[in-house]
XYZ file of C-alpha atoms in Angstrom:
707
model
C 45.345 -9.036 -23.201
C 43.455 -12.177 -24.280
C 39.856 -12.613 -24.812
C 38.509 -16.085 -23.890
C 35.066 -17.593 -24.174
C 34.213 -20.602 -21.898
C 31.413 -22.815 -23.225
C 29.934 -24.652 -20.317
C 28.849 -22.052 -17.812
C 28.894 -24.124 -14.603
C 31.553 -26.660 -15.439
C 34.196 -27.343 -12.900
C 37.119 -26.649 -15.128
C 35.501 -23.723 -16.746
C 34.578 -21.834 -13.555
C 37.945 -22.691 -11.979
C 39.756 -21.297 -14.962
C 37.667 -18.149 -14.937
C 38.493 -17.547 -11.188
C 42.054 -18.311 -11.825
C 42.342 -15.798 -14.650
C 40.502 -13.089 -12.642
C 43.142 -13.557 -9.892
C 46.306 -13.789 -11.945
C 45.569 -12.044 -15.282
C 43.095 -9.355 -14.448
C 43.580 -7.778 -17.888
C 42.269 -10.726 -19.701
C 38.642 -10.837 -20.502
C 36.977 -14.134 -19.819
C 33.290 -14.751 -20.554
C 31.219 -17.816 -20.154
C 28.015 -19.033 -21.801
C 25.712 -21.955 -21.396
C 25.398 -24.399 -24.285
C 22.161 -25.880 -23.348
C 19.606 -25.540 -26.109
C 20.294 -23.384 -29.081
C 20.498 -19.785 -27.682
C 24.307 -20.024 -27.440
C 24.408 -20.109 -31.323
C 23.370 -16.403 -31.157
C 26.709 -15.551 -29.429
C 29.165 -13.592 -31.489
C 32.453 -15.618 -31.282
C 34.339 -13.359 -33.557
C 35.775 -11.083 -30.865
C 37.486 -13.971 -28.902
C 41.097 -15.227 -29.253
C 40.305 -18.617 -27.766
C 37.360 -20.790 -26.910
C 37.669 -23.252 -24.017
C 34.928 -25.935 -24.425
C 34.411 -27.126 -20.893
C 30.966 -28.503 -21.435
C 30.355 -32.290 -21.276
C 28.653 -35.182 -19.538
C 31.005 -36.727 -16.910
C 31.489 -40.139 -15.549
C 28.564 -42.566 -15.804
C 27.565 -45.896 -14.336
C 28.470 -47.725 -17.452
C 27.263 -51.140 -16.277
C 23.518 -50.878 -17.004
C 22.173 -47.966 -18.972
C 19.743 -47.577 -21.805
C 20.524 -46.843 -25.406
C 18.813 -43.436 -24.911
C 21.318 -42.525 -22.239
C 24.213 -43.605 -24.320
C 22.922 -41.500 -27.277
C 22.787 -38.501 -24.941
C 26.491 -39.016 -23.972
C 27.480 -38.995 -27.714
C 25.274 -36.030 -28.440
C 26.805 -33.910 -25.617
C 30.391 -35.159 -25.510
C 31.021 -35.677 -29.264
C 28.386 -33.841 -31.325
C 28.198 -30.602 -29.204
C 32.014 -30.368 -29.038
C 32.357 -30.594 -32.837
C 29.504 -28.103 -33.363
C 30.980 -25.479 -30.985
C 34.387 -25.974 -32.639
C 32.794 -25.410 -36.105
C 31.059 -22.186 -34.955
C 34.316 -20.945 -33.433
C 36.306 -21.753 -36.647
C 33.666 -20.027 -38.886
C 33.792 -16.909 -36.677
C 37.525 -16.546 -37.017
C 38.541 -17.635 -33.491
C 42.285 -18.548 -33.529
C 42.286 -21.354 -30.930
C 40.019 -23.949 -29.600
C 40.823 -25.901 -26.401
C 39.132 -29.271 -25.607
C 39.632 -30.758 -22.211
C 39.508 -34.486 -23.076
C 40.059 -37.458 -20.879
C 42.594 -40.156 -20.070
C 39.612 -42.555 -20.191
C 40.122 -42.908 -23.934
C 42.928 -45.393 -23.035
C 40.513 -47.702 -21.170
C 40.361 -48.546 -17.468
C 43.209 -48.653 -15.064
C 45.413 -51.797 -14.665
C 44.170 -54.524 -12.263
C 45.378 -54.531 -8.648
C 49.064 -55.245 -8.513
C 49.645 -54.440 -12.183
C 51.004 -51.305 -13.984
C 49.565 -49.482 -16.892
C 51.726 -46.715 -18.451
C 50.578 -44.648 -21.361
C 53.374 -43.731 -23.835
C 53.459 -41.901 -27.175
C 52.924 -45.203 -28.983
C 49.831 -46.344 -26.959
C 46.700 -46.333 -29.029
C 43.363 -45.187 -27.476
C 41.143 -48.123 -26.669
C 38.017 -47.026 -24.804
C 36.363 -49.636 -22.534
C 32.833 -48.313 -22.649
C 30.459 -45.684 -24.319
C 31.632 -42.882 -21.981
C 35.277 -43.247 -23.007
C 34.308 -43.847 -26.654
C 32.208 -40.615 -26.644
C 35.243 -38.672 -25.373
C 37.618 -40.288 -27.895
C 35.246 -39.522 -30.871
C 35.070 -35.883 -29.680
C 38.930 -35.913 -29.539
C 39.042 -37.092 -33.192
C 36.343 -34.654 -34.345
C 37.732 -31.394 -33.081
C 41.316 -32.289 -34.083
C 39.977 -32.813 -37.566
C 38.972 -29.230 -37.901
C 42.473 -27.851 -37.254
C 44.009 -25.593 -40.034
C 46.719 -22.942 -40.208
C 44.399 -20.310 -38.890
C 42.498 -22.515 -36.385
C 44.628 -24.099 -33.718
C 43.155 -26.989 -31.766
C 44.501 -28.054 -28.452
C 43.237 -31.321 -27.022
C 44.109 -32.063 -23.306
C 43.830 -35.783 -22.436
C 43.400 -35.174 -18.714
C 44.059 -37.598 -15.953
C 41.923 -37.245 -12.787
C 41.422 -33.547 -11.865
C 41.079 -32.647 -8.239
C 40.843 -29.469 -6.181
C 38.202 -27.422 -4.100
C 34.795 -28.421 -5.201
C 35.888 -31.182 -7.551
C 33.638 -34.073 -8.483
C 34.294 -37.734 -9.100
C 36.534 -39.911 -6.980
C 38.303 -37.157 -4.898
C 35.359 -36.244 -2.703
C 34.716 -39.913 -1.819
C 38.380 -40.503 -0.969
C 38.393 -37.259 1.125
C 35.354 -38.469 3.088
C 37.119 -41.751 3.820
C 40.196 -39.975 4.936
C 38.359 -37.781 7.399
C 36.372 -40.795 8.866
C 38.495 -43.872 8.684
C 41.124 -44.654 11.321
C 42.971 -47.071 9.031
C 43.492 -47.556 5.286
C 45.093 -50.143 2.961
C 48.840 -49.316 2.347
C 48.438 -50.300 -1.311
C 51.270 -48.561 -3.342
C 49.581 -48.165 -6.715
C 50.420 -45.418 -9.046
C 48.073 -42.817 -10.695
C 48.577 -39.679 -12.876
C 46.587 -36.790 -11.534
C 46.480 -32.993 -11.937
C 45.583 -30.370 -9.321
C 43.142 -27.778 -10.693
C 45.370 -24.800 -10.333
C 48.187 -26.712 -12.160
C 45.749 -27.307 -14.946
C 44.530 -23.757 -14.979
C 48.043 -22.546 -15.410
C 48.618 -25.043 -18.204
C 45.599 -23.778 -20.095
C 46.678 -20.224 -19.449
C 50.043 -20.936 -21.031
C 48.473 -22.862 -23.998
C 46.303 -19.648 -24.645
C 49.155 -17.286 -24.060
C 51.299 -18.968 -26.751
C 48.522 -20.084 -29.023
C 49.847 -23.669 -29.216
C 48.029 -26.513 -30.734
C 48.412 -30.357 -30.583
C 47.646 -33.180 -28.073
C 48.743 -32.562 -24.570
C 49.033 -34.811 -21.466
C 49.300 -32.376 -18.479
C 49.745 -34.048 -15.037
C 51.291 -33.300 -11.643
C 55.108 -33.578 -11.323
C 54.798 -36.851 -9.235
C 52.679 -39.911 -9.471
C 50.209 -40.548 -6.615
C 49.268 -43.698 -4.767
C 45.803 -43.858 -3.315
C 47.166 -44.480 0.157
C 49.485 -41.501 0.048
C 46.572 -39.430 -1.296
C 44.261 -40.454 1.575
C 47.008 -39.863 4.098
C 47.764 -36.388 2.770
C 44.016 -35.466 2.904
C 43.724 -36.743 6.478
C 46.851 -34.762 7.522
C 45.601 -31.555 5.870
C 42.235 -32.023 7.638
C 43.874 -32.452 11.074
C 43.162 -36.134 11.258
C 45.260 -39.190 11.896
C 44.998 -42.248 9.603
C 47.175 -45.315 9.832
C 48.179 -47.177 6.590
C 48.184 -50.839 7.192
C 49.618 -53.398 4.723
C 47.692 -56.103 6.529
C 44.592 -54.784 4.773
C 46.079 -55.189 1.228
C 44.914 -58.835 0.775
C 41.275 -57.728 1.280
C 41.849 -55.070 -1.487
C 43.296 -57.928 -3.747
C 40.326 -60.065 -3.043
C 37.812 -57.308 -3.658
C 39.414 -56.425 -7.002
C 38.920 -60.019 -8.244
C 35.223 -59.913 -7.500
C 32.748 -59.483 -10.339
C 30.389 -56.572 -10.655
C 30.584 -53.082 -8.963
C 32.786 -54.239 -6.098
C 35.579 -55.297 -8.413
C 35.110 -52.133 -10.515
C 35.383 -49.837 -7.491
C 38.421 -51.614 -6.169
C 40.032 -51.373 -9.581
C 39.343 -47.692 -9.780
C 40.563 -46.933 -6.334
C 43.634 -49.120 -6.190
C 44.570 -49.798 -9.865
C 47.563 -48.177 -11.578
C 47.103 -45.746 -14.565
C 49.878 -43.294 -15.544
C 51.241 -41.115 -18.294
C 54.894 -41.537 -19.090
C 56.297 -38.357 -17.654
C 57.990 -37.265 -20.806
C 54.549 -36.940 -22.423
C 53.691 -34.140 -20.052
C 56.673 -31.868 -20.596
C 55.670 -28.437 -21.668
C 57.688 -25.313 -21.714
C 59.815 -26.097 -18.736
C 56.886 -27.477 -16.785
C 56.206 -24.224 -15.204
C 52.531 -25.216 -14.939
C 53.472 -27.777 -12.204
C 53.281 -25.141 -9.511
C 52.090 -27.318 -6.626
C 53.116 -30.774 -5.600
C 50.865 -33.326 -3.849
C 51.060 -32.264 -0.229
C 50.842 -28.544 -0.996
C 47.858 -29.065 -3.506
C 46.027 -31.172 -0.896
C 46.515 -28.638 1.751
C 45.249 -25.947 -0.532
C 42.272 -28.164 -1.564
C 41.304 -28.976 1.890
C 41.741 -25.383 3.195
C 39.742 -23.931 0.380
C 37.092 -26.545 0.736
C 36.515 -25.095 4.282
C 37.466 -21.584 3.091
C 34.784 -21.350 0.441
C 32.349 -24.030 1.444
C 30.084 -25.090 -1.298
C 29.048 -22.741 -4.091
C 25.850 -22.022 -2.219
C 27.352 -21.152 1.132
C 28.966 -17.642 1.342
C 32.412 -17.357 2.798
C 31.257 -15.188 5.585
C 28.822 -17.901 6.730
C 31.569 -20.589 6.404
C 33.828 -18.445 8.671
C 30.992 -18.227 11.190
C 30.396 -21.985 11.350
C 34.033 -23.067 11.148
C 35.826 -24.490 14.189
C 37.161 -22.171 16.992
C 39.986 -24.606 17.700
C 42.841 -22.603 16.034
C 46.311 -23.021 17.242
C 49.712 -21.254 16.673
C 50.676 -22.720 13.358
C 52.118 -20.013 11.246
C 55.601 -19.900 12.763
C 58.182 -18.602 10.264
C 55.652 -16.702 8.097
C 55.499 -12.931 7.686
C 52.538 -10.494 7.695
C 52.464 -6.784 6.703
C 49.819 -4.568 8.137
C 49.523 -1.285 6.272
C 47.314 1.761 5.969
C 47.773 5.295 4.740
C 48.652 6.909 8.176
C 50.087 5.624 11.313
C 47.197 6.711 13.442
C 44.858 4.274 11.657
C 47.150 1.434 12.651
C 47.381 2.720 16.244
C 43.609 3.246 16.628
C 42.090 0.329 14.549
C 44.683 -2.411 13.939
C 46.610 -3.265 17.018
C 44.175 -6.072 17.898
C 44.750 -7.530 14.416
C 48.458 -7.303 14.913
C 48.314 -9.099 18.211
C 46.150 -11.861 16.606
C 48.718 -12.310 13.871
C 51.497 -12.570 16.479
C 49.475 -15.130 18.535
C 49.153 -17.256 15.306
C 52.924 -17.279 14.975
C 53.454 -14.610 12.216
C 56.349 -12.126 12.213
C 54.425 -8.868 11.805
C 55.696 -5.731 10.058
C 53.884 -2.366 9.720
C 54.153 0.074 6.784
C 52.505 3.514 7.002
C 53.022 7.258 6.916
C 54.633 8.015 10.262
C 55.474 11.648 9.418
C 52.355 13.485 8.280
C 48.627 13.040 7.882
C 47.694 11.233 11.122
C 44.687 12.348 13.061
C 46.462 12.089 16.366
C 49.344 14.305 17.458
C 52.806 13.760 16.071
C 54.009 13.031 19.647
C 51.504 10.204 19.741
C 52.713 8.889 16.373
C 56.367 8.939 17.494
C 55.505 7.179 20.742
C 53.486 4.599 18.796
C 56.448 3.903 16.480
C 58.638 3.312 19.503
C 56.048 1.021 20.960
C 55.954 -1.065 17.725
C 59.781 -1.377 17.742
C 59.911 -2.314 21.449
C 57.401 -5.006 20.680
C 59.647 -6.489 17.933
C 57.439 -5.100 15.092
C 59.428 -3.661 12.213
C 57.937 -0.188 11.346
C 58.511 1.253 7.957
C 57.776 4.838 6.907
C 56.033 5.046 3.523
C 54.885 8.526 2.555
C 51.307 7.588 1.729
C 49.202 10.769 1.504
C 45.538 11.039 2.437
C 44.831 13.182 -0.532
C 44.304 11.621 -3.916
C 45.744 14.743 -5.540
C 49.146 14.127 -4.060
C 50.352 12.118 -7.033
C 54.010 12.489 -6.208
C 53.823 10.772 -2.921
C 51.471 8.189 -4.139
C 53.996 7.137 -6.840
C 56.846 7.232 -4.356
C 54.809 5.140 -1.894
C 54.015 2.516 -4.565
C 57.655 2.140 -5.478
C 58.741 1.851 -1.818
C 55.954 -0.560 -0.930
C 56.691 -2.742 -4.003
C 60.330 -2.939 -3.070
C 59.368 -3.808 0.468
C 57.023 -6.645 -0.505
C 59.650 -8.154 -2.878
C 62.428 -8.013 -0.373
C 60.396 -9.323 2.645
C 58.270 -11.835 0.597
C 55.272 -11.521 2.961
C 52.711 -14.349 3.340
C 49.938 -11.941 4.171
C 49.487 -8.279 3.306
C 46.560 -6.737 5.251
C 45.803 -3.240 3.968
C 43.180 -0.613 4.641
C 42.194 3.051 3.872
C 41.365 4.066 0.262
C 44.803 5.344 -0.935
C 46.759 2.987 1.318
C 44.662 0.066 -0.135
C 45.414 1.230 -3.752
C 49.066 1.499 -3.087
C 49.478 -1.832 -1.214
C 47.373 -3.923 -3.561
C 49.153 -2.688 -6.734
C 52.538 -3.100 -4.964
C 51.891 -6.604 -3.849
C 50.090 -7.994 -6.925
C 53.182 -9.570 -8.385
C 53.795 -11.423 -5.067
C 50.335 -12.944 -5.299
C 51.607 -15.242 -8.081
C 53.984 -16.662 -5.452
C 51.222 -17.293 -2.905
C 50.959 -13.996 -0.950
C 47.386 -13.403 0.254
C 46.032 -9.893 0.038
C 43.430 -8.795 2.546
C 41.651 -5.421 2.254
C 39.381 -3.967 4.870
C 37.143 -1.227 3.543
C 36.283 1.030 6.424
C 33.395 2.459 4.523
C 33.462 2.827 0.750
C 33.375 6.447 -0.436
C 30.484 5.469 -2.798
C 27.269 4.878 -0.916
C 23.584 5.641 -1.130
C 23.442 9.426 -1.169
C 27.126 9.969 -1.854
C 28.224 12.665 -4.311
C 28.314 11.639 -7.971
C 32.001 12.484 -8.092
C 32.659 9.839 -5.462
C 30.943 7.201 -7.563
C 32.738 8.378 -10.708
C 36.151 8.294 -8.990
C 36.223 5.721 -6.228
C 33.776 3.041 -7.509
C 35.732 2.090 -10.649
C 39.011 1.973 -8.728
C 37.727 -0.170 -5.962
C 35.956 -2.529 -8.300
C 39.078 -2.827 -10.506
C 41.490 -3.383 -7.513
C 39.152 -6.141 -6.143
C 40.759 -8.353 -8.832
C 44.005 -8.142 -6.774
C 42.155 -8.901 -3.434
C 41.975 -12.430 -2.007
C 39.673 -11.267 0.892
C 37.759 -8.171 0.896
C 36.426 -7.334 4.430
C 33.564 -4.862 4.782
C 32.352 -3.500 8.098
C 28.740 -2.582 7.280
C 25.876 -4.462 5.530
C 25.467 -1.934 2.661
C 29.192 -2.268 1.609
C 28.977 -5.990 1.982
C 26.084 -6.401 -0.415
C 27.967 -4.209 -2.911
C 31.373 -5.868 -2.522
C 29.823 -9.257 -3.352
C 29.285 -7.957 -6.889
C 33.025 -7.219 -7.276
C 35.960 -9.446 -8.295
C 37.516 -10.269 -4.943
C 38.263 -13.859 -4.152
C 36.235 -13.771 -1.056
C 34.060 -11.143 0.734
C 33.401 -11.196 4.448
C 31.452 -8.909 6.738
C 33.193 -8.134 10.074
C 31.567 -5.737 12.422
C 34.306 -3.203 12.522
C 37.070 -3.584 15.118
C 34.490 -4.339 17.806
C 34.167 -2.829 21.144
C 35.259 -3.872 24.615
C 31.914 -3.734 26.322
C 33.524 -4.504 29.668
C 35.654 -1.205 29.815
C 32.632 1.068 30.306
C 31.718 0.133 33.875
C 30.597 3.182 35.801
C 33.168 5.031 37.658
C 31.367 7.825 39.478
C 34.558 9.400 41.068
C 36.278 9.900 37.685
C 33.080 11.088 35.992
C 32.532 13.660 38.777
C 36.071 14.852 38.511
C 35.848 15.368 34.825
C 32.646 17.425 35.254
C 34.501 19.687 37.668
C 37.333 19.953 35.189
C 35.052 21.478 32.630
C 33.063 23.489 35.008
C 29.848 21.457 34.628
C 27.096 21.544 37.213
C 25.671 18.334 38.674
C 22.284 18.941 37.092
C 23.693 19.944 33.589
C 22.474 17.557 30.763
C 25.748 16.698 28.988
C 25.859 15.818 25.314
C 29.148 14.314 24.043
C 30.593 13.663 20.644
C 33.816 11.847 19.934
C 35.705 11.971 16.634
C 37.946 13.961 14.407
C 36.800 17.703 13.993
C 36.206 17.391 10.291
C 33.605 17.910 7.657
C 32.974 14.157 7.657
C 32.198 13.984 11.428
C 30.054 17.107 10.959
C 30.284 18.612 14.546
C 29.287 21.975 12.822
C 25.671 20.796 12.550
C 25.576 19.908 16.225
C 26.954 23.314 17.161
C 24.176 24.896 15.091
C 21.662 22.605 16.881
C 22.876 23.964 20.238
C 22.158 27.532 19.062
C 18.527 26.505 18.702
C 18.290 25.030 22.283
C 17.329 27.713 24.771
C 17.815 25.489 27.857
C 21.308 26.577 29.109
C 21.698 23.604 31.247
C 22.329 21.477 28.141
C 26.020 21.368 27.418
C 27.842 19.908 24.358
C 31.421 18.623 24.504
C 33.122 17.571 21.239
C 36.211 15.348 21.935
C 38.807 15.298 19.279
C 41.226 17.191 17.032
C 41.017 17.926 13.278
C 41.224 20.360 10.365
C 37.904 22.081 11.366
C 38.967 23.133 14.887
C 39.620 26.767 14.087
C 36.412 27.040 11.931
C 34.365 25.395 14.759
C 35.847 27.726 17.422
C 34.830 30.800 15.296
C 31.335 29.387 14.869
C 30.969 28.905 18.614
C 32.009 32.497 19.228
C 29.743 33.844 16.505
C 26.744 31.983 17.847
C 27.311 33.031 21.422
C 27.824 29.438 22.621
C 30.922 30.004 24.836
C 30.649 27.743 27.898
C 27.817 25.878 26.348
C 29.833 24.237 23.650
C 33.272 23.017 24.547
C 36.013 21.635 22.244
C 38.054 19.296 24.510
C 40.886 18.530 22.088
C 42.515 15.016 21.996
C 41.770 12.959 25.075
C 42.787 9.469 26.124
C 40.035 9.165 28.770
C 37.209 8.997 26.292
C 35.477 6.237 28.418
C 35.143 8.638 31.280
C 33.495 11.231 29.033
C 31.035 8.511 28.042
C 30.378 7.565 31.662
C 29.810 11.315 32.493
C 27.476 12.013 29.534
C 23.708 11.933 29.426
C 23.479 11.575 25.641
C 25.727 10.933 22.734
C 25.417 12.961 19.589
C 26.847 11.705 16.274
C 25.936 13.908 13.237
C 28.500 12.256 10.861
C 27.763 12.482 7.070
C 29.842 9.363 6.215
C 30.758 6.276 8.178
C 31.855 2.740 7.845
C 30.931 1.294 11.240
C 31.778 3.982 13.799
C 33.780 2.813 16.825
C 32.885 5.939 18.828
C 29.093 5.207 18.348
C 29.643 1.596 19.418
C 31.553 2.665 22.523
C 28.790 5.144 23.502
C 26.221 2.333 23.193
C 28.464 0.091 25.259
C 28.470 2.724 27.910
C 24.605 2.528 27.872
C 24.148 6.074 26.450
C 20.953 7.076 24.450
C 22.001 8.147 21.054
C 21.174 10.912 18.627
C 22.771 10.191 15.371
C 22.529 10.670 11.560
C 20.517 8.292 9.328
C 23.396 6.968 7.253
C 25.156 3.729 6.285
C 27.009 2.304 9.230
C 25.021 4.224 11.879
C 21.867 2.370 10.847
C 23.662 -0.931 11.257
C 23.853 -0.051 15.011
C 20.867 2.244 15.730
C 17.178 1.769 14.844
C 15.054 4.887 15.146
C 13.148 5.010 18.465
C 14.702 1.732 19.587
C 18.362 2.431 20.641
C 18.067 6.194 20.033
C 16.805 8.870 17.626
C 17.864 9.407 13.966
C 17.988 12.634 12.100
C 19.281 13.613 8.630
C 22.998 14.537 8.566
C 22.521 18.338 8.162
C 19.199 18.689 10.046
C 20.300 20.937 12.973
C 16.694 21.444 14.093
C 16.150 17.667 14.157
C 19.171 17.135 16.496
C 18.061 19.966 18.687
C 14.569 18.428 19.034
C 16.017 14.953 19.726
C 18.265 16.233 22.468
C 15.412 18.028 24.097
C 13.163 15.058 23.942
C 15.716 12.880 25.705
C 16.206 15.396 28.495
C 12.473 15.929 28.917
C 11.668 12.166 28.845
C 13.941 10.200 31.340
C 11.922 7.000 30.871
C 12.481 7.149 27.137
C 16.145 7.854 27.588
C 16.350 4.847 29.985
C 14.637 2.561 27.297
C 17.238 3.697 24.770
C 20.044 3.052 27.216
C 18.896 -0.526 27.790
C 18.326 -1.224 24.203
C 21.556 0.178 23.074
C 23.608 -1.952 25.508
C 21.678 -5.045 24.426
C 22.296 -4.382 20.718
C 25.994 -3.673 21.095
C 26.666 -7.081 22.668
C 26.608 -8.507 19.129
C 29.591 -6.270 18.260
C 31.738 -7.263 21.232
C 35.438 -7.224 20.447
C 35.660 -10.992 21.427
C 33.296 -11.793 18.489
C 35.368 -9.720 16.009
C 38.647 -11.262 17.246
C 37.256 -14.789 16.812
C 36.297 -13.922 13.256
C 39.651 -12.273 12.295
C 41.470 -15.219 13.768
C 39.650 -17.517 11.477
C 40.166 -15.211 8.454
C 43.853 -15.071 9.066
C 44.006 -18.868 9.716
C 42.319 -19.555 6.444
C 44.807 -17.205 4.681
C 47.738 -19.140 5.920
C 50.229 -19.580 3.066
C 50.966 -23.179 2.127
């Protein structure tokens, strides 16, 4: 484990390095501080192994500036760098890294000429900006000793998502211009992730000296612009007929000549200067780095625009472009894939991915084993590889958790997935730990949290156990998807690369059209009269779904024409049957078992009851609202994303049997009120239509496409 302090809190290199380390070296501790003013001098540097001094004043218009501006450049670039290095040395820090600049060797060569920096080339700054960087270079190296290692990085142009300087201007030109000069100049450049890996290795090995990191290949401005255009889905023609105009512009005095020289001049490091420990840091070549840059520009937007908002605003024009790539969809148990993930699998297939599924196909599912076996056959018939991994649902089943981790890790290494999309608490832990090594090779890890176990009002044990686990594992998560607003706000404070809100799996609002014949047939099946007021719940019979409270509410209702049907299976089935018998509710409360005609139950019902104690964003509640049912539900996270009290239905506290009883009676006795809730519920749920969810998931998968 390394402890690194970044000085320059909002610097491009500093913030990029901090994100890089959080992603690839989560055990490292990286802190950053501002060095504006004098407060930074109160920071205790002594606990850090290395200081990365990323603060500085960047490129200036050097043609016409005051002496005061020049002094400010020297104060920040030279004096501050030296002062920070002196403080670090006095505190016993072992290593100081200073990102300098190639600008100390002057400007690039004129149009048509070459300028190659070798080990024998002497720095010769062309202006005060270059001189301020050169003097800083000299100053920090002068502090080196046996116990204080100084690494100076004489950087060429740095580019990547959010970069400043010339790259954004060239990118804008690439997206808008139909033609561009075919000038074949030569530039040294370095992609930000290559640079971050270089800095990581420098710190890992504690090296000192002067370094010249650059990409593996030189770049011409024409090839750079063409690569940006291609990555942005644009076409641009490189025309040599335009080259004479560039030549003419470069010979003009003033800014036009300077700009032409910067854009089309040549300026390179001899490649031998940049060799370092096998050049492992040169992870990405030009085309790959440009694709990553342009994709991540859209992926993250600017620092002020959340990823979720960027997804919303991005284009819907997404084609089938992931042919030859593999995706793994995984969850603890097979029923979760069956019930909640088939749409995602189909989206991945439409995008061109080969999709595999890994889950527990032998025990733990909330559907019957017959359904699980049939589901596995359906996957295989659809050409989807299905792997049994013995992931348990209980955190106490340590043996199966370890076995699952080993099997999942082996699977990820063998198949080399481009995307791993995981969900469920234990399944998410197993998959993210198993796939973390693959992330270094570009695998993207998505995790959908179907409702964190820690939430407002959750038991303290949930917070003590699950909160630190989820927060820690977010370091190994490229996109963390939440399905309710409370979780989204909390997840944004975690360490995931991106956080996005997706409204669950959505609901097909068109599948709940009234079918009177089927509804009447279902009433007859359960012995219900035409004038009975039917209350329906749908969900696993469990403590979490809390049907027990609704059963106790029925005991308080004296109107025998009110009937309650609980649709589902689960571990509380026998307990609920005994409670029904004990309270004398036989015939008034009916446990239907597992049913595949849930939509007909909703069409038959007069009211939907949902007394759950914990939810993410409940599908069954969304389906009830899509069916136009007035709702009586618990006032908890997830439910309140869907239902506002006295607007789409009535809310009660989860264990308030009396509250549910009163709400059901109120709906029966006030048909106009029930009608208002029906209308509002259907209107609200249109925002959660499955088409909207599918559109969002397509964009997320698209942006995750591995280069």
